[in-house]
Amino acid sequence: MLSEGRRLFRRQQRNALRLCACTAAALAGTLRLTAGTIAAFVPPPGRAKPSRSAVPGSAGHRTALEVLRQTSTETKVSGCPLTSLQEGSGTVAGALFGLGATAALAEAVGPLRPSAAFALLVERHASLGEDVFLVTVLAVAAYALAEMATMQMRCTHWEARLHTGANALAALLSVYGIAVERLWRESPGLWWAVLTPLLYLASNFTMTRLMKMYRGPQAYKHLFDLGQSFTLSFQGIHCLAWSSVYPELYWLALPFWYWSLKKLVETGTYFMDVIYVEDSEQLREHRARGSTWGAFGLELDVMTAGFAFVNLAAALADNAYMGTYTLR
């Protein structure tokens, strides 16, 4: 009996040590990947900007990922220093290391195994509509992260770096919240409830310098403002939801009514801008880019009108939701 107890204790000790090692490896890899990815989004001041480097024989510019795929000779010709390529390789290595460590951690912890996750998806299935909605949110989050990883930025101000970094982390936290809710049907936790709105607030309140650099159509500028109001008003809904657990958050949600009402006005402003074609000069340029999507959002066609009415319906629904739970 004693020897059996010792074997059981040693087995548990080995499993605990293995779990600690996997957790440490996953944490190190994730931190390295996150730091490298955020650094790759916006080049720091005073350094070469490979994402804006001209390519000989090409009329355009390559993205940062395309520059990193070049050979060392091509890198020197295009003006990208070899140190940037080496740092990019380190970022890729950090990504692979983080993925490998996360896979090891998933194998060590039973509920995170792929087979167990699939079983949870089937067991905790609620409705097809929910799954379609969550898959759509995941696809949009993945698209946003891919766009941020390959975008070309000209502003290296700290606001731009904070805006991009907060956006990336907020998207990852949103994906985490969806996974916890869908797999375990549980709340992500208090730390997630606090950190997620803070990141979205930091992202939206650091857009001023970037928007001053914007030189595109005025209609798209209205859509930027509308998207910002939607995101900020969602944080009010977030606080209202958590006020059922922490009643003090009810009062914190009330200031977000400003952006909730503001998006109703901005929806109307955008629609009037499209009706009166305020961007007539840029409209011709956008039409030349494509017959289907080139001028989308700039002229009153079927798709643009549908898009505007969907935004209006969403704004009305959000205000009705906030109004219901504010009065309660």
Coordinates of C-alpha atoms in Angstrom, one line a residue, residues 30-297:
T30 CA 3.7 33.8 -26.3
L31 CA 5.4 36.8 -24.8
R32 CA 8.1 36.7 -27.4
L33 CA 5.6 36.2 -30.2
T34 CA 3.4 39.1 -28.9
A35 CA 6.4 41.5 -28.5
G36 CA 7.8 40.6 -31.9
T37 CA 4.4 40.9 -33.6
I38 CA 3.6 44.3 -32.1
A39 CA 7.1 45.5 -32.9
A40 CA 6.6 44.4 -36.5
F41 CA 3.3 46.2 -36.8
V42 CA 4.9 49.7 -36.5
P43 CA 8.6 50.3 -37.0
P44 CA 10.2 52.2 -34.1
P45 CA 11.5 55.7 -34.7
G46 CA 15.0 56.2 -36.1
R47 CA 15.1 52.8 -37.8
A48 CA 14.8 51.7 -41.4
K49 CA 11.3 51.0 -42.5
P50 CA 11.3 47.9 -44.7
S51 CA 7.6 48.1 -45.3
R52 CA 8.1 51.3 -47.3
S53 CA 11.3 50.2 -49.1
A54 CA 11.0 50.6 -52.9
V55 CA 11.7 47.4 -54.9
P56 CA 13.9 47.8 -58.0
G57 CA 12.0 47.1 -61.1
S58 CA 8.6 47.5 -59.3
A59 CA 6.3 50.4 -59.3
G60 CA 5.0 49.7 -55.8
H61 CA 6.2 48.9 -52.3
R62 CA 6.5 45.5 -50.6
T63 CA 5.0 44.7 -47.3
A64 CA 7.1 43.8 -44.3
L65 CA 6.4 40.1 -44.7
E66 CA 7.4 40.2 -48.4
V67 CA 10.7 42.0 -47.5
L68 CA 11.5 39.3 -44.9
R69 CA 11.1 36.6 -47.6
Q70 CA 13.8 38.1 -49.7
T71 CA 17.4 36.7 -49.8
S72 CA 20.2 38.6 -48.2
T73 CA 21.4 40.1 -51.5
E74 CA 17.9 41.3 -52.4
T75 CA 17.6 42.8 -49.0
K76 CA 20.7 44.9 -49.3
V77 CA 19.6 46.1 -52.8
S78 CA 16.1 47.1 -51.6
G79 CA 17.6 49.1 -48.7
C80 CA 16.5 46.8 -45.9
P81 CA 19.4 46.1 -43.5
L82 CA 20.3 42.5 -42.8
T83 CA 19.6 43.1 -39.1
S84 CA 16.0 43.6 -39.9
L85 CA 15.9 40.3 -41.7
Q86 CA 17.5 38.6 -38.8
E87 CA 15.1 40.1 -36.4
G88 CA 12.2 39.1 -38.6
S89 CA 13.6 35.5 -38.6
G90 CA 13.7 35.7 -34.8
T91 CA 10.1 36.7 -34.8
V92 CA 9.1 33.8 -37.0
A93 CA 11.2 31.5 -34.7
G94 CA 9.4 32.9 -31.7
A95 CA 6.1 32.3 -33.4
L96 CA 7.0 28.6 -34.1
F97 CA 8.3 28.2 -30.6
G98 CA 5.2 29.7 -29.1
L99 CA 2.9 27.5 -31.2
G100 CA 5.0 24.4 -30.3
A101 CA 5.0 25.3 -26.6
T102 CA 1.2 25.9 -26.7
A103 CA 0.7 22.6 -28.4
A104 CA 2.7 20.9 -25.6
L105 CA 0.7 22.6 -23.0
A106 CA -2.5 21.6 -24.7
E107 CA -1.4 18.0 -24.7
A108 CA -0.4 18.2 -21.0
V109 CA -3.7 19.7 -19.9
G110 CA -6.6 17.3 -20.8
P111 CA -9.4 19.9 -21.4
L112 CA -7.3 21.7 -24.0
R113 CA -6.5 18.7 -26.2
P114 CA -7.9 19.0 -29.7
S115 CA -10.0 15.9 -29.3
A116 CA -11.4 17.1 -26.0
A117 CA -12.1 20.5 -27.5
F118 CA -14.0 18.9 -30.3
A119 CA -16.0 16.8 -27.9
L120 CA -16.8 20.0 -25.9
L121 CA -18.0 21.8 -29.1
V122 CA -20.4 18.9 -29.7
E123 CA -21.5 18.5 -26.1
R124 CA -22.0 22.2 -25.4
H125 CA -23.7 22.9 -28.8
A126 CA -26.7 25.3 -28.3
S127 CA -27.8 26.3 -31.8
L128 CA -26.6 26.6 -35.4
G129 CA -27.2 30.3 -35.4
E130 CA -24.8 30.8 -32.4
D131 CA -22.1 28.8 -34.1
V132 CA -22.4 30.7 -37.4
F133 CA -22.2 34.0 -35.5
L134 CA -19.2 33.0 -33.5
V135 CA -17.4 31.6 -36.6
T136 CA -18.1 34.9 -38.3
V137 CA -16.6 36.8 -35.4
L138 CA -13.5 34.6 -35.4
A139 CA -13.1 35.1 -39.2
V140 CA -13.3 38.9 -38.8
A141 CA -10.8 38.8 -35.9
A142 CA -8.4 36.6 -38.0
Y143 CA -8.8 39.0 -41.0
A144 CA -8.1 42.0 -38.8
L145 CA -4.9 40.5 -37.3
A146 CA -3.7 39.5 -40.8
E147 CA -4.3 43.0 -42.1
M148 CA -2.4 44.5 -39.1
A149 CA 0.5 42.2 -39.7
T150 CA 1.0 43.2 -43.3
M151 CA -0.1 46.9 -43.3
Q152 CA 2.3 49.7 -44.2
M153 CA 2.4 52.5 -41.7
R154 CA 4.0 55.9 -42.0
C155 CA 3.3 57.3 -38.5
T156 CA 5.8 56.1 -35.8
H157 CA 4.3 58.2 -33.0
W158 CA 3.7 56.5 -29.7
E159 CA -0.1 56.9 -30.2
A160 CA 0.1 54.9 -33.4
R161 CA 2.1 52.1 -31.7
L162 CA -0.3 52.0 -28.8
H163 CA -3.3 52.0 -31.1
T164 CA -2.0 49.1 -33.1
G165 CA -0.7 47.1 -30.1
A166 CA -4.0 47.6 -28.2
N167 CA -5.9 46.5 -31.3
A168 CA -4.0 43.3 -31.6
L169 CA -4.2 42.4 -27.9
A170 CA -8.0 43.3 -27.8
A171 CA -8.6 41.0 -30.8
L172 CA -6.8 38.1 -29.1
L173 CA -8.7 38.7 -25.9
S174 CA -12.0 38.7 -27.8
V175 CA -11.0 35.3 -29.4
Y176 CA -10.1 34.0 -25.9
G177 CA -13.5 35.1 -24.5
I178 CA -15.4 33.4 -27.3
A179 CA -13.4 30.1 -26.7
V180 CA -14.1 30.1 -23.0
E181 CA -17.8 30.8 -23.5
R182 CA -18.3 28.3 -26.3
L183 CA -16.2 25.4 -24.9
W184 CA -16.9 25.7 -21.2
R185 CA -20.0 27.9 -21.1
E186 CA -18.3 30.0 -18.4
S187 CA -17.3 33.7 -18.0
P188 CA -13.7 34.5 -19.0
G189 CA -13.1 36.0 -15.5
L190 CA -12.7 39.3 -13.8
W191 CA -9.2 40.0 -15.3
W192 CA -10.6 39.6 -18.8
A193 CA -13.6 41.8 -17.9
V194 CA -11.3 44.6 -16.9
L195 CA -8.5 44.3 -19.4
T196 CA -10.7 44.0 -22.6
P197 CA -12.5 47.3 -22.3
L198 CA -9.3 49.1 -21.3
L199 CA -7.5 47.9 -24.5
Y200 CA -10.5 48.9 -26.7
L201 CA -10.6 52.3 -25.0
A202 CA -6.8 52.8 -25.5
S203 CA -7.2 51.8 -29.1
N204 CA -10.0 54.2 -29.9
F205 CA -8.6 57.2 -27.9
T206 CA -5.3 57.0 -29.7
M207 CA -6.7 57.4 -33.2
T208 CA -6.5 61.2 -33.4
R209 CA -3.0 61.5 -34.9
L210 CA -3.7 58.8 -37.4
M211 CA -7.0 60.4 -38.5
K212 CA -5.2 63.7 -39.0
M213 CA -3.1 61.9 -41.7
Y214 CA -6.1 60.5 -43.4
R215 CA -6.6 61.9 -46.9
G216 CA -9.3 59.6 -48.3
P217 CA -13.0 60.1 -49.1
Q218 CA -15.1 62.0 -46.5
A219 CA -17.6 59.2 -46.5
Y220 CA -15.0 56.7 -45.3
K221 CA -14.0 59.3 -42.6
H222 CA -17.6 59.2 -41.3
L223 CA -17.4 55.4 -41.3
F224 CA -14.3 55.6 -39.2
D225 CA -16.1 57.7 -36.7
L226 CA -19.1 55.4 -36.8
G227 CA -17.0 52.4 -36.1
Q228 CA -15.3 54.2 -33.2
S229 CA -18.7 55.0 -31.7
F230 CA -19.9 51.4 -32.1
T231 CA -16.8 50.1 -30.4
L232 CA -16.9 52.6 -27.5
S233 CA -20.7 52.1 -26.9
F234 CA -20.1 48.3 -26.8
Q235 CA -17.9 48.9 -23.7
G236 CA -20.9 50.4 -22.0
I237 CA -22.9 47.2 -22.8
H238 CA -19.9 45.3 -21.4
C239 CA -20.1 47.2 -18.2
L240 CA -23.9 46.8 -17.9
A241 CA -23.5 43.0 -18.3
W242 CA -20.9 42.8 -15.6
S243 CA -22.9 45.1 -13.3
S244 CA -25.1 42.1 -12.5
V245 CA -22.0 40.7 -10.7
Y246 CA -20.5 44.0 -9.6
P247 CA -23.3 46.6 -9.2
E248 CA -20.9 49.5 -9.0
L249 CA -20.2 49.1 -12.7
Y250 CA -23.7 50.3 -13.5
W251 CA -22.6 53.9 -13.0
L252 CA -19.5 53.4 -15.1
A253 CA -21.7 52.3 -18.0
L254 CA -23.7 55.6 -18.1
P255 CA -21.1 57.8 -19.8
F256 CA -21.0 55.4 -22.8
W257 CA -24.5 56.6 -23.6
Y258 CA -22.8 59.5 -25.4
W259 CA -21.3 57.2 -28.0
S260 CA -24.4 55.1 -28.2
L261 CA -26.5 58.1 -29.2
K262 CA -23.7 59.5 -31.3
K263 CA -23.6 56.6 -33.7
L264 CA -27.3 57.3 -34.6
V265 CA -26.3 60.8 -35.7
E266 CA -23.2 59.5 -37.5
T267 CA -25.3 56.9 -39.4
G268 CA -27.5 59.7 -40.7
T269 CA -24.5 61.9 -41.5
Y270 CA -22.9 59.2 -43.6
F271 CA -26.1 58.5 -45.5
M272 CA -26.6 62.2 -46.3
D273 CA -23.0 62.3 -47.5
V274 CA -23.6 59.4 -49.8
I275 CA -26.8 60.9 -51.2
Y276 CA -25.2 64.3 -52.0
V277 CA -22.0 62.7 -53.3
E278 CA -19.6 64.8 -51.3
D279 CA -16.7 62.8 -52.7
S280 CA -17.4 63.2 -56.4
E281 CA -13.7 63.7 -57.4
Q282 CA -12.5 60.6 -55.6
L283 CA -15.6 58.6 -56.7
R284 CA -14.3 58.5 -60.2
E285 CA -10.9 57.3 -59.0
H286 CA -12.5 54.5 -56.9
R287 CA -14.8 53.4 -59.7
A288 CA -11.7 52.8 -61.9
R289 CA -10.4 50.3 -59.3
G290 CA -13.2 47.9 -59.8
S291 CA -16.8 47.7 -61.2
T292 CA -18.2 45.9 -58.2
W293 CA -16.5 47.0 -55.0
G294 CA -14.4 50.0 -56.2
A295 CA -16.9 52.6 -55.3
F296 CA -18.6 50.8 -52.5
G297 CA -19.8 53.1 -49.7

